[in-house]
Short mmCIF file of C-alpha atoms and ligand atoms in Angstrom, two decimals:
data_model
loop_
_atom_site.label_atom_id
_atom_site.label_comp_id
_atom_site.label_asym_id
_atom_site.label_seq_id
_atom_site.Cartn_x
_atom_site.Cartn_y
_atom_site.Cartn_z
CA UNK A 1 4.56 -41.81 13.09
CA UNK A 2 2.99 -38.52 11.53
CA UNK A 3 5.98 -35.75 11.56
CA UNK A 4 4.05 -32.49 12.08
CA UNK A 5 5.09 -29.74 9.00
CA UNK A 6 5.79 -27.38 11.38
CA UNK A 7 6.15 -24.05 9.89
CA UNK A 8 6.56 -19.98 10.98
CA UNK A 9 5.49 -17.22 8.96
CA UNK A 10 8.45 -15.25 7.84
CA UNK A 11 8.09 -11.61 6.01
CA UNK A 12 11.42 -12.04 4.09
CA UNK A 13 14.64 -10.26 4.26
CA UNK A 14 12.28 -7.38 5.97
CA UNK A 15 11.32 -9.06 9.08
CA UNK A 16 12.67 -7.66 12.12
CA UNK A 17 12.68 -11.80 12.68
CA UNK A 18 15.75 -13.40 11.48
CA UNK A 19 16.11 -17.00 9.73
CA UNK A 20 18.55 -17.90 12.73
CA UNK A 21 15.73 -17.44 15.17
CA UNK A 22 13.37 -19.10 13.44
CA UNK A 23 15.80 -22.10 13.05
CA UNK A 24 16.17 -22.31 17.00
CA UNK A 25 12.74 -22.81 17.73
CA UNK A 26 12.72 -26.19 18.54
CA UNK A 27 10.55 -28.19 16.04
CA UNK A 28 10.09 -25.92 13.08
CA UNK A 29 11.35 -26.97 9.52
CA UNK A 30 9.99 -24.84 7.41
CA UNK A 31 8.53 -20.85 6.88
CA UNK A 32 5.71 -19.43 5.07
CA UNK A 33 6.42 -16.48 2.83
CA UNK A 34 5.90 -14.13 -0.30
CA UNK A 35 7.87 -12.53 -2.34
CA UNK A 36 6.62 -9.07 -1.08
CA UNK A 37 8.09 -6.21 -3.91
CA UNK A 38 5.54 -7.50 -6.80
CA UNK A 39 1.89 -5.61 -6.71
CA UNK A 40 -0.65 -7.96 -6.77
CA UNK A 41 -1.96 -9.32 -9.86
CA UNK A 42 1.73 -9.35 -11.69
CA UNK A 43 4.01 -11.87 -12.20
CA UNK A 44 6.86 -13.20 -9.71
CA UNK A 45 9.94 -12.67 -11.28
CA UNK A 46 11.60 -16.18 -11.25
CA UNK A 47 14.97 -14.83 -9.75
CA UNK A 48 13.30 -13.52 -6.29
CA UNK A 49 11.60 -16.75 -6.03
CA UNK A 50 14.70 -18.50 -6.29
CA UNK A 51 17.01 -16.35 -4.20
CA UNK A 52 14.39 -16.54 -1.19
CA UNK A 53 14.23 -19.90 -1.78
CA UNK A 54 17.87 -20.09 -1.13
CA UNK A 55 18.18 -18.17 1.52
CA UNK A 56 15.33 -19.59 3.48
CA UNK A 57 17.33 -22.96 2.21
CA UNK A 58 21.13 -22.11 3.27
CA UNK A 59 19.11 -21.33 7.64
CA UNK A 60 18.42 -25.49 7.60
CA UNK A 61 14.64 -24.59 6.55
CA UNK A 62 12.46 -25.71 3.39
CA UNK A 63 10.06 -23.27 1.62
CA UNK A 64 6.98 -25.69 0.76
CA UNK A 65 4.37 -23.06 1.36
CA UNK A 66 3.47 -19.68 0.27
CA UNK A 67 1.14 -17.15 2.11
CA UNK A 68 -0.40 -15.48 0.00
CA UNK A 69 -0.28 -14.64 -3.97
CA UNK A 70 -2.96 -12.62 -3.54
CA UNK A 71 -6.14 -12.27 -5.61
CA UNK A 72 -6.03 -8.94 -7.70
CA UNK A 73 -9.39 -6.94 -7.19
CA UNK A 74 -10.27 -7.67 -11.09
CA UNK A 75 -10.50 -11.00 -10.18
CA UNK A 76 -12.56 -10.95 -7.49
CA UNK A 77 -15.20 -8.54 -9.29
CA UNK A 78 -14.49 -10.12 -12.89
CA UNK A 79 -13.79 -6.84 -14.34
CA UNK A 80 -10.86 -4.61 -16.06
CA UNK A 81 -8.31 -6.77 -16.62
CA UNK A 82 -9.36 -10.29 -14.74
CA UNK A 83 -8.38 -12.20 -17.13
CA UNK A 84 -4.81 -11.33 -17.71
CA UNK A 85 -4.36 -11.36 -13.81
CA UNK A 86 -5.62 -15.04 -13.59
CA UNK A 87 -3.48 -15.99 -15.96
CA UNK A 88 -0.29 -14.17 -14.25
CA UNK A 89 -1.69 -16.42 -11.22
CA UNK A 90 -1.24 -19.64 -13.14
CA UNK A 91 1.77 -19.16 -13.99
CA UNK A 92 2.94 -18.16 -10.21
CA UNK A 93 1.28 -21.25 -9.14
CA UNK A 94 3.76 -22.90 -12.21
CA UNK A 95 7.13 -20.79 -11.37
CA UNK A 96 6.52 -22.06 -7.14
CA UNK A 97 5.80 -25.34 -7.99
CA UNK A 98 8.91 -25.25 -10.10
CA UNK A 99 11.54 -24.60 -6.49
CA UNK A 100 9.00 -27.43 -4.77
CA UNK A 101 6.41 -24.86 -3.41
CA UNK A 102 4.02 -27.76 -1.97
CA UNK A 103 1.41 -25.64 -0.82
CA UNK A 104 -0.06 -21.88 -1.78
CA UNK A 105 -2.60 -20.25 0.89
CA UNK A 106 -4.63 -17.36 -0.68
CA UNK A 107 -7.85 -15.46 0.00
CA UNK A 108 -11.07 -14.12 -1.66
CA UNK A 109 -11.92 -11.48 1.13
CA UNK A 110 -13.20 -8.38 -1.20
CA UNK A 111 -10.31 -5.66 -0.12
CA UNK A 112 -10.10 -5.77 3.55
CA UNK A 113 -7.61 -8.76 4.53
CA UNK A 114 -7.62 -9.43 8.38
CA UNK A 115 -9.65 -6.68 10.22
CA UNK A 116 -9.63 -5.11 13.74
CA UNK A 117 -10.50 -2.75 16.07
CA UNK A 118 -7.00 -2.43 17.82
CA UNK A 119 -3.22 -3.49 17.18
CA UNK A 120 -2.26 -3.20 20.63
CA UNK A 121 -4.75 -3.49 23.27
CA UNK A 122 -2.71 -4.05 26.54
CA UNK A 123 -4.19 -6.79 28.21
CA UNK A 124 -5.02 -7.88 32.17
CA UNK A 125 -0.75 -9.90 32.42
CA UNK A 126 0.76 -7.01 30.44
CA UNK A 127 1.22 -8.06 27.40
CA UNK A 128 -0.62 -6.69 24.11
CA UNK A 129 -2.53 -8.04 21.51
CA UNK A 130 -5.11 -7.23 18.09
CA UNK A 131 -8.45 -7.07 19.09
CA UNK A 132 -11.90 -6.72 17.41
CA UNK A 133 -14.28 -4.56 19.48
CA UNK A 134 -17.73 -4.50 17.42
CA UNK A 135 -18.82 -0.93 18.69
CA UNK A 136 -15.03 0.03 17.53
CA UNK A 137 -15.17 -1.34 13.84
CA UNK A 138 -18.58 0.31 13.61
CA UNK A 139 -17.24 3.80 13.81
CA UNK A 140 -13.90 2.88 11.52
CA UNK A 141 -14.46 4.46 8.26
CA UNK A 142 -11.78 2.49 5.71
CA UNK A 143 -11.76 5.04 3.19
CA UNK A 144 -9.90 7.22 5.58
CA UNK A 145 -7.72 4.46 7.44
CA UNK A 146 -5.08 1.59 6.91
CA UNK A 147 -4.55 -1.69 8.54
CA UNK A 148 -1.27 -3.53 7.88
CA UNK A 149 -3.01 -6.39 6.15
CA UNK A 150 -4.58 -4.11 3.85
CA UNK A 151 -3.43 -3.16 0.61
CA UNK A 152 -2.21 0.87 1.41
CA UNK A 153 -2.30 1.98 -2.45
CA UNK A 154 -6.06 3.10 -2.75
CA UNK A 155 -7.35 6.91 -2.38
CA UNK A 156 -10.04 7.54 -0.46
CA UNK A 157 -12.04 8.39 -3.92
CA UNK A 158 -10.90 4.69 -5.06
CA UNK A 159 -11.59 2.71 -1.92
CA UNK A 160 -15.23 4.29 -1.77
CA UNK A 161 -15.54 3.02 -5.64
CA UNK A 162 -13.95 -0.54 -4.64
CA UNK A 163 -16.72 -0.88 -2.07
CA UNK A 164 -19.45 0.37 -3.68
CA UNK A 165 -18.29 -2.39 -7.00
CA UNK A 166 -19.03 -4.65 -4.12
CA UNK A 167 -22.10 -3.55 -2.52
CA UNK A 168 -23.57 -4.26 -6.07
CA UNK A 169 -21.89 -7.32 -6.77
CA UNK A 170 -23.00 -8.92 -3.56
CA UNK A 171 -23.03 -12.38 -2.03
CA UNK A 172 -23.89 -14.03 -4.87
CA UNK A 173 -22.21 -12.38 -7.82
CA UNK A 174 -18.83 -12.82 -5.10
CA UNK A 175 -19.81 -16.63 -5.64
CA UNK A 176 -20.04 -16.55 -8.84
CA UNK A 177 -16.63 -14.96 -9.16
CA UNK A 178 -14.93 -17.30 -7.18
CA UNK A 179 -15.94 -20.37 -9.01
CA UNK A 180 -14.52 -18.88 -12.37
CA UNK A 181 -11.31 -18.25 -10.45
CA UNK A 182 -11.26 -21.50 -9.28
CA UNK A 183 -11.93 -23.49 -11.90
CA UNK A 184 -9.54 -21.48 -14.04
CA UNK A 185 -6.93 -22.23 -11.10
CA UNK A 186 -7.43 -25.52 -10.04
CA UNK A 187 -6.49 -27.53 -13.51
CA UNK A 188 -2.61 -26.00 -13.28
CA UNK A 189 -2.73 -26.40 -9.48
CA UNK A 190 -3.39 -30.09 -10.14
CA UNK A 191 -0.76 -30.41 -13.60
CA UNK A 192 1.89 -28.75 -11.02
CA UNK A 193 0.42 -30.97 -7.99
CA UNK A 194 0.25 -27.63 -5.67
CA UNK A 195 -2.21 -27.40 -2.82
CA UNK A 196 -4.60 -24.35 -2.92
CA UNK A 197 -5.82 -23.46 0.86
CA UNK A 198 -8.08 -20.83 0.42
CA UNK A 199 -8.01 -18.53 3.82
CA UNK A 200 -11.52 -18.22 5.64
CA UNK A 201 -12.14 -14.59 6.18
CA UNK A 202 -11.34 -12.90 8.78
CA UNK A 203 -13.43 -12.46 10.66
CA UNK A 204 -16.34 -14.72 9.43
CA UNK A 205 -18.65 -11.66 8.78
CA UNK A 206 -19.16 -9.07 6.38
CA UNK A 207 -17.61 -5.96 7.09
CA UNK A 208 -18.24 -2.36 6.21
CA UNK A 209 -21.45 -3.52 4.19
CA UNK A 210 -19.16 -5.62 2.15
CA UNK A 211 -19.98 -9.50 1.26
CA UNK A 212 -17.63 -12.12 2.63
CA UNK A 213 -18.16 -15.69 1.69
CA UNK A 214 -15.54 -18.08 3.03
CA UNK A 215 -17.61 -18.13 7.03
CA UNK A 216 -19.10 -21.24 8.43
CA UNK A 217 -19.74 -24.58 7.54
CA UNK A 218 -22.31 -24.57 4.60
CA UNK A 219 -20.22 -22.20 3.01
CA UNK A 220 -17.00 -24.14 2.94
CA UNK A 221 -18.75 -27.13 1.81
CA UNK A 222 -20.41 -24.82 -1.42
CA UNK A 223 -16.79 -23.86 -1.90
CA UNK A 224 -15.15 -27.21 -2.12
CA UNK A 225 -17.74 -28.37 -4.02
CA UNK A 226 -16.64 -25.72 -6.64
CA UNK A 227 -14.24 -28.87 -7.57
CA UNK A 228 -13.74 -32.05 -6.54
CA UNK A 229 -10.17 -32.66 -6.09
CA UNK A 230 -7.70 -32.55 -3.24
CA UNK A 231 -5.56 -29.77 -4.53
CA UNK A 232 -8.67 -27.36 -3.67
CA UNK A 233 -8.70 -27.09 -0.67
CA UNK A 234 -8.50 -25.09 2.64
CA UNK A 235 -6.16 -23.61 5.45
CA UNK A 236 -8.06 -24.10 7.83
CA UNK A 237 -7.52 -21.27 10.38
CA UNK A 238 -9.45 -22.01 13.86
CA UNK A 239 -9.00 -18.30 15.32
CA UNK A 240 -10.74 -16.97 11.93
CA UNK A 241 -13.48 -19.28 12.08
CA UNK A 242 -13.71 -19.48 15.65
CA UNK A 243 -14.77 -16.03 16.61
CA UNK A 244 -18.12 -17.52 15.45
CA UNK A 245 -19.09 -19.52 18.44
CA UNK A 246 -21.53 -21.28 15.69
CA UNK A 247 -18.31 -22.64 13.83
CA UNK A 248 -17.69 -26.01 15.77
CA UNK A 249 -13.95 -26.23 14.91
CA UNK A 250 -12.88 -29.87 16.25
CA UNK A 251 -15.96 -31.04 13.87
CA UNK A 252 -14.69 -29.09 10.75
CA UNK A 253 -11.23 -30.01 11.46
CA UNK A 254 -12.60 -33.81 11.41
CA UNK A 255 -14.75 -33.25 8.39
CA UNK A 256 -12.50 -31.52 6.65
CA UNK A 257 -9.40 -33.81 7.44
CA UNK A 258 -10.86 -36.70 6.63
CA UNK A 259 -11.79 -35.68 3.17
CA UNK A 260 -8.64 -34.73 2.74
CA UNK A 261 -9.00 -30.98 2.39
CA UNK A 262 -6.91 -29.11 4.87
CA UNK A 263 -3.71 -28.82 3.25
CA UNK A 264 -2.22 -25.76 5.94
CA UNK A 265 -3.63 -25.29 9.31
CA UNK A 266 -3.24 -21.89 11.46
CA UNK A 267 -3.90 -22.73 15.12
CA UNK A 268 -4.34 -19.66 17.40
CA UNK A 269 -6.85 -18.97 20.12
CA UNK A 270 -9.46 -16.12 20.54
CA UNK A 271 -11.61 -15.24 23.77
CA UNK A 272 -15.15 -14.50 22.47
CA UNK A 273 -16.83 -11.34 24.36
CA UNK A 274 -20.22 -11.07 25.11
CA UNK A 275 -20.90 -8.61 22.71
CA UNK A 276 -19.16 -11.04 19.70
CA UNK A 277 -16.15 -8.63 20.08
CA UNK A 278 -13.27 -11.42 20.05
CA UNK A 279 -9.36 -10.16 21.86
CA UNK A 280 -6.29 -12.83 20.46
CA UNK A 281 -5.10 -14.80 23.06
CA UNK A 282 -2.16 -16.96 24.36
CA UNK A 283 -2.63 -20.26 22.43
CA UNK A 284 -3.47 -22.19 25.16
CA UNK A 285 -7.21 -23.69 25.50
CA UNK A 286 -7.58 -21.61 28.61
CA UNK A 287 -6.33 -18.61 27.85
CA UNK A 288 -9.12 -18.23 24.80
CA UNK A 289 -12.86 -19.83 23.78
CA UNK A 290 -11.20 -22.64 21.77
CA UNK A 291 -10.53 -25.94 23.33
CA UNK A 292 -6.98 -26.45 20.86
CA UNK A 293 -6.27 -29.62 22.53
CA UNK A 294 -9.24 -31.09 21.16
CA UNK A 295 -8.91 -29.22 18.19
CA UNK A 296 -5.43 -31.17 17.34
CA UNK A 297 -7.23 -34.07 18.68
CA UNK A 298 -9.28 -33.89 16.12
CA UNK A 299 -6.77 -32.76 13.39
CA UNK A 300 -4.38 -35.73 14.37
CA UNK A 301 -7.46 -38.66 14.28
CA UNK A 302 -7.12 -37.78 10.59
CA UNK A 303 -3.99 -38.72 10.07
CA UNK A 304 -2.98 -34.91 9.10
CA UNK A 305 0.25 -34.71 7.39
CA UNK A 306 -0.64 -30.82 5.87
CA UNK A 307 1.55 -27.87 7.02
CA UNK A 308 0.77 -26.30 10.36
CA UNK A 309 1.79 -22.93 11.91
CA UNK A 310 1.14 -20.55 15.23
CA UNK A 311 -0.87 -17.97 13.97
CA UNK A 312 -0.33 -14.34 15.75
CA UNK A 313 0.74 -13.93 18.61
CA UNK A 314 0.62 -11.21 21.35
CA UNK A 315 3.78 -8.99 22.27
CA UNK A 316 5.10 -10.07 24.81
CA UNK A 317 8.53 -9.85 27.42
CA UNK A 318 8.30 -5.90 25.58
CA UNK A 319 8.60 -7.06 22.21
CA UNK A 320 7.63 -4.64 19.83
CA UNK A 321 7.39 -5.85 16.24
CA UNK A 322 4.56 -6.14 13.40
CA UNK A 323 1.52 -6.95 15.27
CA UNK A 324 0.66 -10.33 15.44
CA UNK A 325 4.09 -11.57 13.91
CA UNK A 326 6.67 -11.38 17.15
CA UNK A 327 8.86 -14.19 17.83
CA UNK A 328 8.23 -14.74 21.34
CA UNK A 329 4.58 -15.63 21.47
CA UNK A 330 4.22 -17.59 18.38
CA UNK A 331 6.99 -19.71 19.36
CA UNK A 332 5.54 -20.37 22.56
CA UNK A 333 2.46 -21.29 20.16
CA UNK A 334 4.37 -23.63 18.28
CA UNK A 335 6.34 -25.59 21.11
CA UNK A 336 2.90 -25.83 22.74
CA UNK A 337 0.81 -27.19 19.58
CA UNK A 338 4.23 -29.42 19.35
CA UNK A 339 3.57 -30.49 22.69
CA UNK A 340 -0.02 -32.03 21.98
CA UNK A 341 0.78 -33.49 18.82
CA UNK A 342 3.37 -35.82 20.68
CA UNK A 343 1.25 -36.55 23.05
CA UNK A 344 -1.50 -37.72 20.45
CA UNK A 345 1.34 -39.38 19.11
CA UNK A 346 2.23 -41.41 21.52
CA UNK A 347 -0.73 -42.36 23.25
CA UNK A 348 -1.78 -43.76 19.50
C1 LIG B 1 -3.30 -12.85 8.97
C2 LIG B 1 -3.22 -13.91 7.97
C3 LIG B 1 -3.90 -13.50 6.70
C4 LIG B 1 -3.63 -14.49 5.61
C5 LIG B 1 -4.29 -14.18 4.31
C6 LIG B 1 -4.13 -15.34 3.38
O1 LIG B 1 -2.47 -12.75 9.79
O2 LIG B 1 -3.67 -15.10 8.44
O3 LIG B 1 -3.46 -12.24 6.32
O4 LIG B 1 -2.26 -14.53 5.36
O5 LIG B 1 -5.62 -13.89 4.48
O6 LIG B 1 -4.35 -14.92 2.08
#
């Protein structure tokens, strides 16, 4: 019997969602968090790790994965003061592994985390959810806007700099950054025994004439080739990857599984527009483009025993909460991918 690590992204003491709730949704043992008052690139003070540890620990639930540390901007373009920051990372990777952090998901996406055209886009049953309308994203200029997964702190003046750094850096010099990163990394990730999922990007395109690197296929398999071990590896997230329809998902999630790569998975749905515009969806294989039946299908033939969690969900029954992140959909997410995985189970 494979016990699914179910888990549910919780934003600390913060989140309008409450340890209690999580607790009650039937089948989750464990959240994903940060410690969210330290700017990135610094050091987590030990105490914050350990009261949130305790907290999350005195609710019934374990805190085996974190999501993200993030990658300071030095890093990523190998300048100012890279080096210090990538060693403040190591020793966040030891300091986690230290309260039995299992797992640490991070990205390499040059400043823009998750992008979108809309937080809110009410859809046909009422409910409303993020959506990515090309013509939309075409017109957004960033140095004049925010999104919540974006870091807030730049002025226009430096956010124009920040992309211009990586105009001229480009794909390859991106590459080239992230293989120093990683091989710095990967050593202590291995010494602690940690898991490093890096994040595809999101979406799989560049954006705002920016690189982005982590897309499709070829490019994950250049990536994990950066170091053969299982500690580097992915979380594999099928709504990132899946709004290209090139990305076959159930064949990654095979490939990937069986080497023994996919150490976190984030299973959410998307419905592909004609255009390439995606809108989130309900989880459910027919409410989006993915077939996540067979995706778990193919997940579970591995013999998966990584950490799993809904990704976002819509807002639904009027919730109003930080988009994506409401309690009512996700959970729905999570009793459903629950449902499959004891159905694989059983009909082993
Ligand atoms: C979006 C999330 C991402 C993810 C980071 C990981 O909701 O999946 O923001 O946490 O990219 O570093």
């Amino acid at each position: 019997m494979i016990c699914l690590k179910m888990t549910f992204r919780w934003y600390g003491m913060e989140d309008s969602i409450t340890l209690e709730q999580i607790r009650q949704i039937p089948g989750v043992s464990g959240v994903v968090t940060a410690v969210y008052d330290v700017e990135p690139g610094n050091v987590w003070p030990r105490e914050s790790i350990q009261c949130l540890k305790d907290e999350v620990e005195s609710h019934g639930l374990k805190m085996e994965v974190i999501e993200s540390v993030p990658v300071h901007e030095d890093i990523k373009l190998r300048r100012g003061r890279y080096k210090e920051y990538i060693e403040n990372y190591k020793e966040n990777i030891r300091r986690l592994s230290a309260v039995g952090v299992k797992c640490i998901c991070y990205n390499f996406m040059p400043v823009f985390d998750w992008t979108r055209s809309r937080l809110d886009q009410p859809l046909e049953d009422g409910s409303n959810a993020l959506v990515y309308y090309k013509k939309d994203v075409d017109k957004m200029d960033p140095t004049k806007m925010t999104l919540p997964g974006w870091d807030a702190s730049y002025t226009p003046r430096e956010m124009a700099e920040l992309i211009d750094a990586y105009k001229s850096l480009g794909e390859e010099g991106l590459w080239k950054n992230l293989e120093y990163f990683i091989q710095e990394i990967i050593p202590v990730a291995i010494e602690c025994d940690v898991n490093m999922g890096i994040h595809p990007d999101d979406p799989p395109w560049p954006i705002f004439g920016i690189p982005r690197i982590i897309t499709n296929e070829k490019n994950i398999d250049r990536f994990l080739d950066l170091y053969n071990d299982s500690h580097h590896g992915l979380t594999l997230c099928t709504g990132s990857l899946g709004c290209l329809t090139d990305n076959d998902i159930p064949k990654m999630m095979k490939k990937y599984g069986e080497q023994n790569r996919i150490c976190f998975a984030h299973i959410r749905n998307i419905k592909i527009l004609e255009d390439g515009s995606f809108e989130e969806s309900g989880h459910l294989s027919e409410n989006g483009s993915l077939d996540i039946a067979e995706v778990l299908k193919a997940l579970h033939r591995t013999g998966f025993d990584g950490y799993i969690r809904p990704d976002h969900g819509r807002m639904i029954w009027g919730e109003q909460g930080k988009p994506g992140y409401g309690l009512y959909d996700r959970a729905l997410g999570a009793a459903y991918i629950n449902g499959i995985w004891e159905t694989l189970e059983k009909s082993r």
